[in-house]
Coordinates of C-alpha atoms in Angstrom, one line a residue:
M1464 CA -9.5 8.3 5.4
I1465 CA -11.5 9.7 2.4
N1466 CA -10.0 12.8 0.8
M1467 CA -13.2 14.8 0.8
S1468 CA -11.5 17.9 -0.6
Q1469 CA -10.6 15.9 -3.7
I1470 CA -14.1 14.5 -4.1
T1471 CA -15.6 18.0 -3.7
L1472 CA -13.2 19.4 -6.3
N1473 CA -14.2 16.8 -8.9
A1474 CA -17.9 17.0 -8.3
D1475 CA -18.0 20.8 -8.3
Q1476 CA -15.5 21.4 -11.0
I1477 CA -18.2 22.3 -13.5
R1478 CA -19.0 25.4 -11.4
N1479 CA -15.4 26.7 -11.3
P1480 CA -14.5 29.9 -13.1
K1481 CA -12.4 29.6 -16.2
M1482 CA -8.7 29.1 -15.7
E1483 CA -6.9 32.3 -15.3
N1484 CA -3.9 31.5 -17.4
K1485 CA -6.0 30.2 -20.4
K1486 CA -3.6 27.4 -21.1
L1487 CA -4.7 23.9 -21.7
N1488 CA -2.2 21.1 -21.5
I1489 CA -3.5 17.7 -22.7
A1490 CA -2.2 14.3 -23.5
V1491 CA -3.6 12.7 -26.6
L1492 CA -3.9 8.8 -26.7
H1493 CA -5.2 7.5 -29.9
G1494 CA -5.2 3.9 -28.9
D1495 CA -6.2 1.2 -31.4
G1496 CA -8.6 0.5 -34.2
I1497 CA -10.7 3.6 -35.0
G1498 CA -9.0 5.5 -32.2
P1499 CA -6.7 7.6 -34.4
E1500 CA -9.6 8.7 -36.7
I1501 CA -12.1 9.7 -34.0
V1502 CA -9.5 11.3 -31.7
E1503 CA -8.1 13.5 -34.4
Q1504 CA -11.6 14.9 -35.1
A1505 CA -12.0 15.5 -31.4
L1506 CA -8.6 17.2 -31.2
N1507 CA -9.6 19.4 -34.2
V1508 CA -12.7 20.5 -32.2
T1509 CA -10.5 21.2 -29.2
K1510 CA -8.3 23.4 -31.4
A1511 CA -11.3 25.3 -32.8
V1512 CA -12.7 26.0 -29.3
C1513 CA -9.4 27.2 -28.1
Q1514 CA -8.9 29.5 -31.1
K1515 CA -12.5 30.9 -30.7
F1516 CA -12.1 31.7 -27.0
G1517 CA -8.4 32.7 -27.0
Y1518 CA -6.8 29.8 -25.2
S1519 CA -3.4 28.4 -25.7
L1520 CA -3.4 24.7 -26.4
N1521 CA -0.4 22.4 -25.8
Y1522 CA -0.8 18.7 -26.6
E1523 CA 1.5 15.6 -26.8
Y1524 CA 0.8 12.1 -28.1
G1525 CA 1.2 8.9 -26.2
I1526 CA 0.6 5.2 -26.9
V1527 CA -1.6 2.7 -25.1
G1528 CA -3.2 -0.6 -25.9
A1529 CA -2.2 -3.0 -28.7
C1530 CA -0.1 -0.4 -30.5
A1531 CA 1.9 0.1 -27.3
I1532 CA 2.4 -3.7 -26.9
D1533 CA 3.7 -3.8 -30.5
A1534 CA 6.1 -0.9 -29.9
T1535 CA 7.3 -1.5 -26.3
G1536 CA 5.9 -4.8 -25.1
E1537 CA 3.8 -3.0 -22.5
P1538 CA 0.1 -2.0 -22.9
Y1539 CA 0.6 1.2 -20.8
P1540 CA 4.3 2.3 -21.0
K1541 CA 6.0 4.3 -18.3
A1542 CA 6.4 7.2 -20.8
T1543 CA 2.7 7.3 -21.4
H1544 CA 2.0 7.4 -17.7
E1545 CA 4.4 10.2 -17.2
L1546 CA 2.8 12.2 -20.0
C1547 CA -0.6 11.7 -18.5
M1548 CA 0.6 12.7 -15.0
K1549 CA 2.0 16.0 -16.2
S1550 CA -1.1 16.9 -18.3
D1551 CA -4.2 18.7 -17.2
A1552 CA -6.4 16.2 -19.0
V1553 CA -6.2 13.1 -21.2
L1554 CA -8.1 12.7 -24.5
F1555 CA -8.4 9.0 -25.2
G1556 CA -9.8 6.9 -28.0
A1557 CA -10.2 3.1 -27.5
I1558 CA -8.1 0.0 -27.2
G1559 CA -8.4 -3.6 -28.5
D1560 CA -7.2 -5.7 -31.4
P1561 CA -8.5 -9.0 -32.8
K1562 CA -5.1 -10.6 -32.6
Y1563 CA -5.3 -10.4 -28.8
D1564 CA -9.1 -10.9 -28.6
N1565 CA -8.8 -14.2 -30.4
D1566 CA -5.9 -15.5 -28.4
P1567 CA -7.0 -16.4 -24.8
S1568 CA -3.5 -17.5 -24.0
A1569 CA -1.9 -14.1 -24.6
K1570 CA 0.0 -13.0 -21.4
V1571 CA -0.1 -9.3 -22.3
R1572 CA -3.4 -7.8 -23.5
P1573 CA -4.5 -4.3 -24.5
E1574 CA -7.2 -4.2 -21.9
Q1575 CA -4.5 -4.5 -19.2
G1576 CA -3.2 -1.1 -20.3
L1577 CA -6.6 0.4 -19.8
L1578 CA -6.9 -1.1 -16.3
K1579 CA -3.4 -0.1 -15.4
M1580 CA -4.0 3.5 -16.6
R1581 CA -7.2 3.7 -14.4
K1582 CA -5.4 2.3 -11.4
D1583 CA -2.2 4.3 -11.7
L1584 CA -4.0 7.6 -12.4
G1585 CA -6.5 6.9 -9.5
L1586 CA -9.5 7.1 -11.8
F1587 CA -12.0 5.8 -9.4
A1588 CA -15.2 7.2 -11.1
N1589 CA -16.4 6.9 -14.6
I1590 CA -19.1 9.4 -15.4
R1591 CA -21.4 8.6 -18.3
P1592 CA -24.2 11.0 -19.1
V1593 CA -27.1 9.4 -21.0
S1594 CA -29.4 11.8 -22.9
T1595 CA -31.3 11.7 -26.2
F1596 CA -31.2 14.0 -29.2
P1597 CA -34.6 14.9 -30.6
S1598 CA -33.4 14.2 -34.2
L1599 CA -32.3 10.7 -33.2
I1600 CA -35.3 9.5 -31.2
H1601 CA -36.4 7.4 -34.2
K1602 CA -33.1 5.5 -34.1
S1603 CA -33.7 4.2 -30.6
P1604 CA -34.9 0.6 -30.3
L1605 CA -37.4 1.8 -27.7
R1606 CA -40.7 3.7 -28.3
A1607 CA -40.3 7.4 -28.6
D1608 CA -42.5 8.1 -25.6
L1609 CA -40.1 6.1 -23.4
V1610 CA -36.9 7.7 -24.4
E1611 CA -37.8 11.3 -25.3
G1612 CA -36.5 13.5 -22.6
A1613 CA -34.5 10.8 -20.9
D1614 CA -31.5 12.4 -19.1
F1615 CA -29.6 10.6 -16.4
M1616 CA -26.0 10.0 -15.3
C1617 CA -24.3 6.7 -14.6
I1618 CA -21.5 6.8 -12.1
R1619 CA -19.4 3.6 -12.2
E1620 CA -16.8 2.7 -9.7
L1621 CA -13.7 2.1 -11.7
T1622 CA -10.8 0.7 -9.7
G1623 CA -12.2 -2.0 -7.5
G1624 CA -14.4 -5.1 -7.8
M1625 CA -13.8 -8.2 -9.9
Y1626 CA -11.6 -6.5 -12.6
F1627 CA -8.9 -5.8 -9.9
G1628 CA -9.6 -8.5 -7.3
R1629 CA -7.0 -11.1 -6.4
P1630 CA -6.6 -14.0 -6.5
Q1631 CA -7.6 -14.3 -10.2
G1632 CA -6.6 -17.1 -12.6
R1633 CA -7.0 -20.7 -13.7
S1634 CA -6.2 -24.0 -12.2
E1635 CA -3.1 -25.9 -13.3
D1636 CA -5.2 -28.2 -15.5
G1637 CA -6.9 -25.3 -17.0
N1638 CA -10.4 -26.6 -16.3
T1639 CA -11.3 -24.2 -13.4
A1640 CA -11.1 -20.4 -13.5
Y1641 CA -11.7 -17.9 -10.7
D1642 CA -12.1 -14.1 -10.2
T1643 CA -12.4 -12.4 -6.9
C1644 CA -14.7 -9.4 -6.2
I1645 CA -13.3 -7.1 -3.5
Y1646 CA -14.4 -3.7 -2.2
T1647 CA -13.3 -1.7 0.8
R1648 CA -15.2 0.8 2.7
E1649 CA -13.0 3.7 1.4
E1650 CA -13.7 2.7 -2.2
V1651 CA -17.4 2.6 -1.7
E1652 CA -17.6 5.8 0.4
R1653 CA -15.8 8.0 -2.1
I1654 CA -17.9 6.9 -5.1
L1655 CA -21.2 7.3 -3.1
H1656 CA -20.2 10.8 -1.9
L1657 CA -19.4 11.7 -5.5
A1658 CA -22.8 10.4 -6.7
Y1659 CA -24.7 12.5 -4.1
K1660 CA -22.8 15.6 -4.9
Y1661 CA -23.7 15.3 -8.6
A1662 CA -27.3 14.6 -7.6
L1663 CA -27.4 17.9 -5.7
Q1664 CA -26.6 19.6 -9.0
R1665 CA -29.3 17.7 -10.9
K1666 CA -32.7 16.4 -9.9
K1667 CA -31.7 15.2 -6.4
K1668 CA -32.2 11.5 -6.8
V1669 CA -29.6 8.7 -6.4
T1670 CA -30.3 5.1 -7.3
V1671 CA -27.8 2.7 -5.7
V1672 CA -27.5 -0.5 -7.8
D1673 CA -26.3 -3.7 -6.2
K1674 CA -27.1 -7.4 -5.8
A1675 CA -27.3 -7.3 -2.0
N1676 CA -29.6 -10.4 -1.9
V1677 CA -26.7 -12.6 -3.1
L1678 CA -23.3 -10.9 -2.9
A1679 CA -21.4 -9.9 0.2
T1680 CA -19.7 -7.0 -1.5
S1681 CA -23.1 -5.6 -2.5
R1682 CA -24.3 -5.9 1.1
L1683 CA -21.3 -3.7 2.0
W1684 CA -22.4 -1.2 -0.7
R1685 CA -25.9 -1.1 0.6
Q1686 CA -24.9 -0.8 4.3
I1687 CA -22.5 2.2 3.5
A1688 CA -25.1 3.8 1.3
Q1689 CA -27.7 3.6 4.1
E1690 CA -25.1 5.3 6.4
I1691 CA -24.3 8.1 4.0
A1692 CA -27.8 8.9 2.7
P1693 CA -28.8 10.9 5.8
Q1694 CA -25.9 13.3 5.2
Y1695 CA -27.8 14.4 2.0
P1696 CA -31.3 15.0 3.2
D1697 CA -32.3 16.9 0.1
V1698 CA -31.5 13.9 -2.1
E1699 CA -33.9 11.0 -2.6
T1700 CA -32.2 7.6 -2.3
E1701 CA -33.5 4.4 -3.8
F1702 CA -31.9 0.9 -3.8
M1703 CA -32.3 -1.4 -6.7
F1704 CA -31.0 -4.9 -7.6
V1705 CA -28.9 -4.9 -10.8
D1706 CA -31.3 -7.2 -12.7
N1707 CA -34.2 -4.9 -11.9
A1708 CA -32.1 -1.9 -12.9
A1709 CA -31.4 -3.5 -16.3
M1710 CA -35.1 -3.9 -16.8
R1711 CA -35.9 -0.4 -15.6
I1712 CA -33.5 1.2 -18.0
I1713 CA -35.5 -0.3 -20.8
Q1714 CA -38.9 0.1 -19.3
W1715 CA -38.7 3.5 -17.8
P1716 CA -35.3 5.3 -18.5
K1717 CA -36.8 8.7 -17.4
S1718 CA -37.1 7.4 -13.8
F1719 CA -33.4 7.7 -13.2
D1720 CA -31.3 10.8 -12.3
V1721 CA -28.0 9.6 -10.9
L1722 CA -27.3 5.9 -11.0
V1723 CA -24.3 4.6 -9.0
T1724 CA -22.9 1.1 -9.0
E1725 CA -19.8 -1.1 -8.8
N1726 CA -17.4 -1.8 -11.6
L1727 CA -18.8 -4.8 -13.4
F1728 CA -22.4 -3.8 -13.0
G1729 CA -21.6 -0.3 -14.3
D1730 CA -19.8 -1.7 -17.3
I1731 CA -22.8 -3.7 -18.4
L1732 CA -25.5 -1.2 -17.5
T1733 CA -23.9 1.8 -19.2
D1734 CA -23.5 -0.1 -22.5
E1735 CA -27.2 -1.1 -22.3
A1736 CA -28.1 2.6 -21.6
S1737 CA -26.1 3.8 -24.5
V1738 CA -28.2 2.0 -27.0
I1739 CA -31.4 3.8 -26.1
T1740 CA -29.9 7.0 -27.4
G1741 CA -29.8 5.6 -30.9
S1742 CA -26.1 4.6 -31.2
M1743 CA -23.3 3.6 -28.9
G1744 CA -21.2 6.0 -31.0
M1745 CA -23.0 8.9 -29.3
L1746 CA -22.1 8.4 -25.7
P1747 CA -19.1 10.2 -24.1
S1748 CA -17.6 9.6 -20.7
A1749 CA -15.3 11.2 -18.1
S1750 CA -13.0 9.2 -15.8
I1751 CA -12.1 11.2 -12.8
G1752 CA -10.2 10.6 -9.6
I1753 CA -7.0 11.5 -7.8
H1754 CA -4.7 12.6 -10.6
T1755 CA -5.4 13.5 -14.2
S1756 CA -8.9 12.9 -15.6
V1757 CA -9.4 10.9 -18.8
F1758 CA -12.1 11.7 -21.4
E1759 CA -13.2 9.0 -23.9
P1760 CA -16.1 7.6 -25.8
I1761 CA -17.7 4.5 -24.3
H1762 CA -17.5 2.4 -27.4
G1763 CA -14.6 0.1 -28.3
S1764 CA -11.9 0.1 -31.0
Y1765 CA -14.2 -1.2 -33.8
P1766 CA -11.3 -2.8 -35.7
Q1767 CA -13.5 -3.7 -38.6
A1768 CA -13.8 0.0 -39.4
A1769 CA -10.3 1.0 -38.7
G1770 CA -8.8 3.2 -41.5
K1771 CA -12.1 3.4 -43.5
N1772 CA -13.1 6.9 -42.3
I1773 CA -16.6 5.7 -41.4
A1774 CA -16.7 5.6 -37.6
N1775 CA -18.9 8.0 -35.7
P1776 CA -16.7 10.7 -34.0
V1777 CA -19.5 12.3 -32.0
A1778 CA -19.0 10.4 -28.7
T1779 CA -15.4 11.4 -28.7
I1780 CA -16.3 15.0 -29.6
L1781 CA -18.9 15.1 -26.8
S1782 CA -16.1 13.8 -24.5
V1783 CA -14.2 16.9 -25.4
A1784 CA -17.3 18.9 -24.1
L1785 CA -17.0 17.0 -20.8
M1786 CA -13.2 17.8 -20.8
F1787 CA -13.8 21.5 -21.1
E1788 CA -16.4 21.4 -18.3
Y1789 CA -14.9 18.9 -15.8
A1790 CA -11.2 19.4 -16.3
F1791 CA -11.2 23.1 -16.9
G1792 CA -14.5 24.4 -15.6
M1793 CA -15.5 25.9 -18.9
I1794 CA -19.2 25.7 -19.2
E1795 CA -19.8 27.9 -22.2
E1796 CA -17.3 26.0 -24.3
G1797 CA -18.8 22.7 -23.5
A1798 CA -22.3 24.0 -24.3
L1799 CA -21.0 25.3 -27.7
I1800 CA -19.7 21.8 -28.6
R1801 CA -23.0 20.2 -27.7
A1802 CA -24.8 22.8 -29.8
A1803 CA -22.6 22.1 -32.7
V1804 CA -23.2 18.3 -32.4
A1805 CA -27.0 18.9 -32.2
A1806 CA -26.9 21.1 -35.3
S1807 CA -24.9 18.5 -37.2
L1808 CA -27.5 15.9 -36.3
D1809 CA -30.4 18.2 -37.3
A1810 CA -28.7 18.9 -40.6
G1811 CA -28.2 15.2 -41.3
V1812 CA -24.4 15.4 -41.3
V1813 CA -24.0 11.9 -39.8
T1814 CA -22.0 8.7 -40.3
E1815 CA -23.5 5.5 -41.5
D1816 CA -24.5 4.1 -38.1
I1817 CA -27.2 6.7 -37.5
A1818 CA -28.0 7.8 -41.1
T1819 CA -31.6 7.2 -42.3
D1820 CA -31.9 8.9 -45.7
G1821 CA -29.7 11.1 -47.8
K1822 CA -25.9 11.4 -47.9
L1823 CA -23.6 9.4 -45.7
Y1824 CA -20.8 11.4 -44.3
K1825 CA -17.3 10.3 -43.5
T1826 CA -15.7 10.6 -40.0
S1827 CA -13.6 13.5 -41.2
E1828 CA -16.5 15.2 -42.9
V1829 CA -18.6 15.2 -39.7
G1830 CA -15.6 16.5 -37.7
E1831 CA -15.0 19.3 -40.3
W1832 CA -18.7 20.3 -40.2
I1833 CA -18.7 20.6 -36.4
V1834 CA -15.4 22.6 -36.5
D1835 CA -16.9 25.0 -39.0
Y1836 CA -20.0 25.5 -36.9
I1837 CA -17.8 26.3 -33.8
S1838 CA -15.6 28.6 -35.8
K1839 CA -18.4 30.9 -37.0

């Protein structure tokens, strides 16, 4: 049976009053590559908000990804999982390392840690808001009239599908490989209910993305969506094949409100959607579910930039805004972080990926500017 009370809690969390005890308890997972640099700036923003609003902040560090493999042999150690479980929220960077990316024969990989974290924490939904900043419209690869005012939410199912389906592997001779895509009714129902509940808080439109003309799993998604849609009569429902959705995101991004889809399709479509905002370094996400929620940028570990203090910290900082809203029900605090980010963009305090003219700012300088804005 679907735990509807849990789904309602997660979807309506942003309307909750502020926590009465004013104590925030978070786990901090740097991960690999640029993770330590961007997460520390996001943590500084968290500290600044807590100080401004009078909250007590407790945080502990954990390891995940390549750094965890190097230290323990496991990409998601038991100690890290226990830390996440006892925390109210997880602030996470990114994982990945070239020494594993370039070794197809590696038995243990950083990405296995991310998948295990999602599975063990019950993180069945990844929420990725896609919106544009007026000062960055010119950085989008699309015409300004197409992206200006674009504001939609992608909800990606996170614990099912091909990434977790079994059997999975290669034949003994190594010449054949196979992955299995599996979805159950329960998995599909809970993500669809979540999408409809978010749509009720927005523009009341849900786009269900599938490939029902080819895939059996997609036909299950569409069948269940057709059964659930009448339960939300105030919400418009449309069905769209994934290839059409990929074109529509480019052709008419403002036509979407809440887009919901399975794991693999969501992974691809949300990366595509991130680019229309001007930089992948601008898009935050929230992974929510049964236990502790995880807040992270959608970009990867960018190992080429690791240690150079040049990576864009904004997506991670905006993930902190989602953390205040979704994990703690603190709307004003999330809005302040977004206002600080918008002000930094307007002032041209940006890293090299989105700079046009003028000075290029370091990762730490962008973070410090945003902290100063919040602290005023």
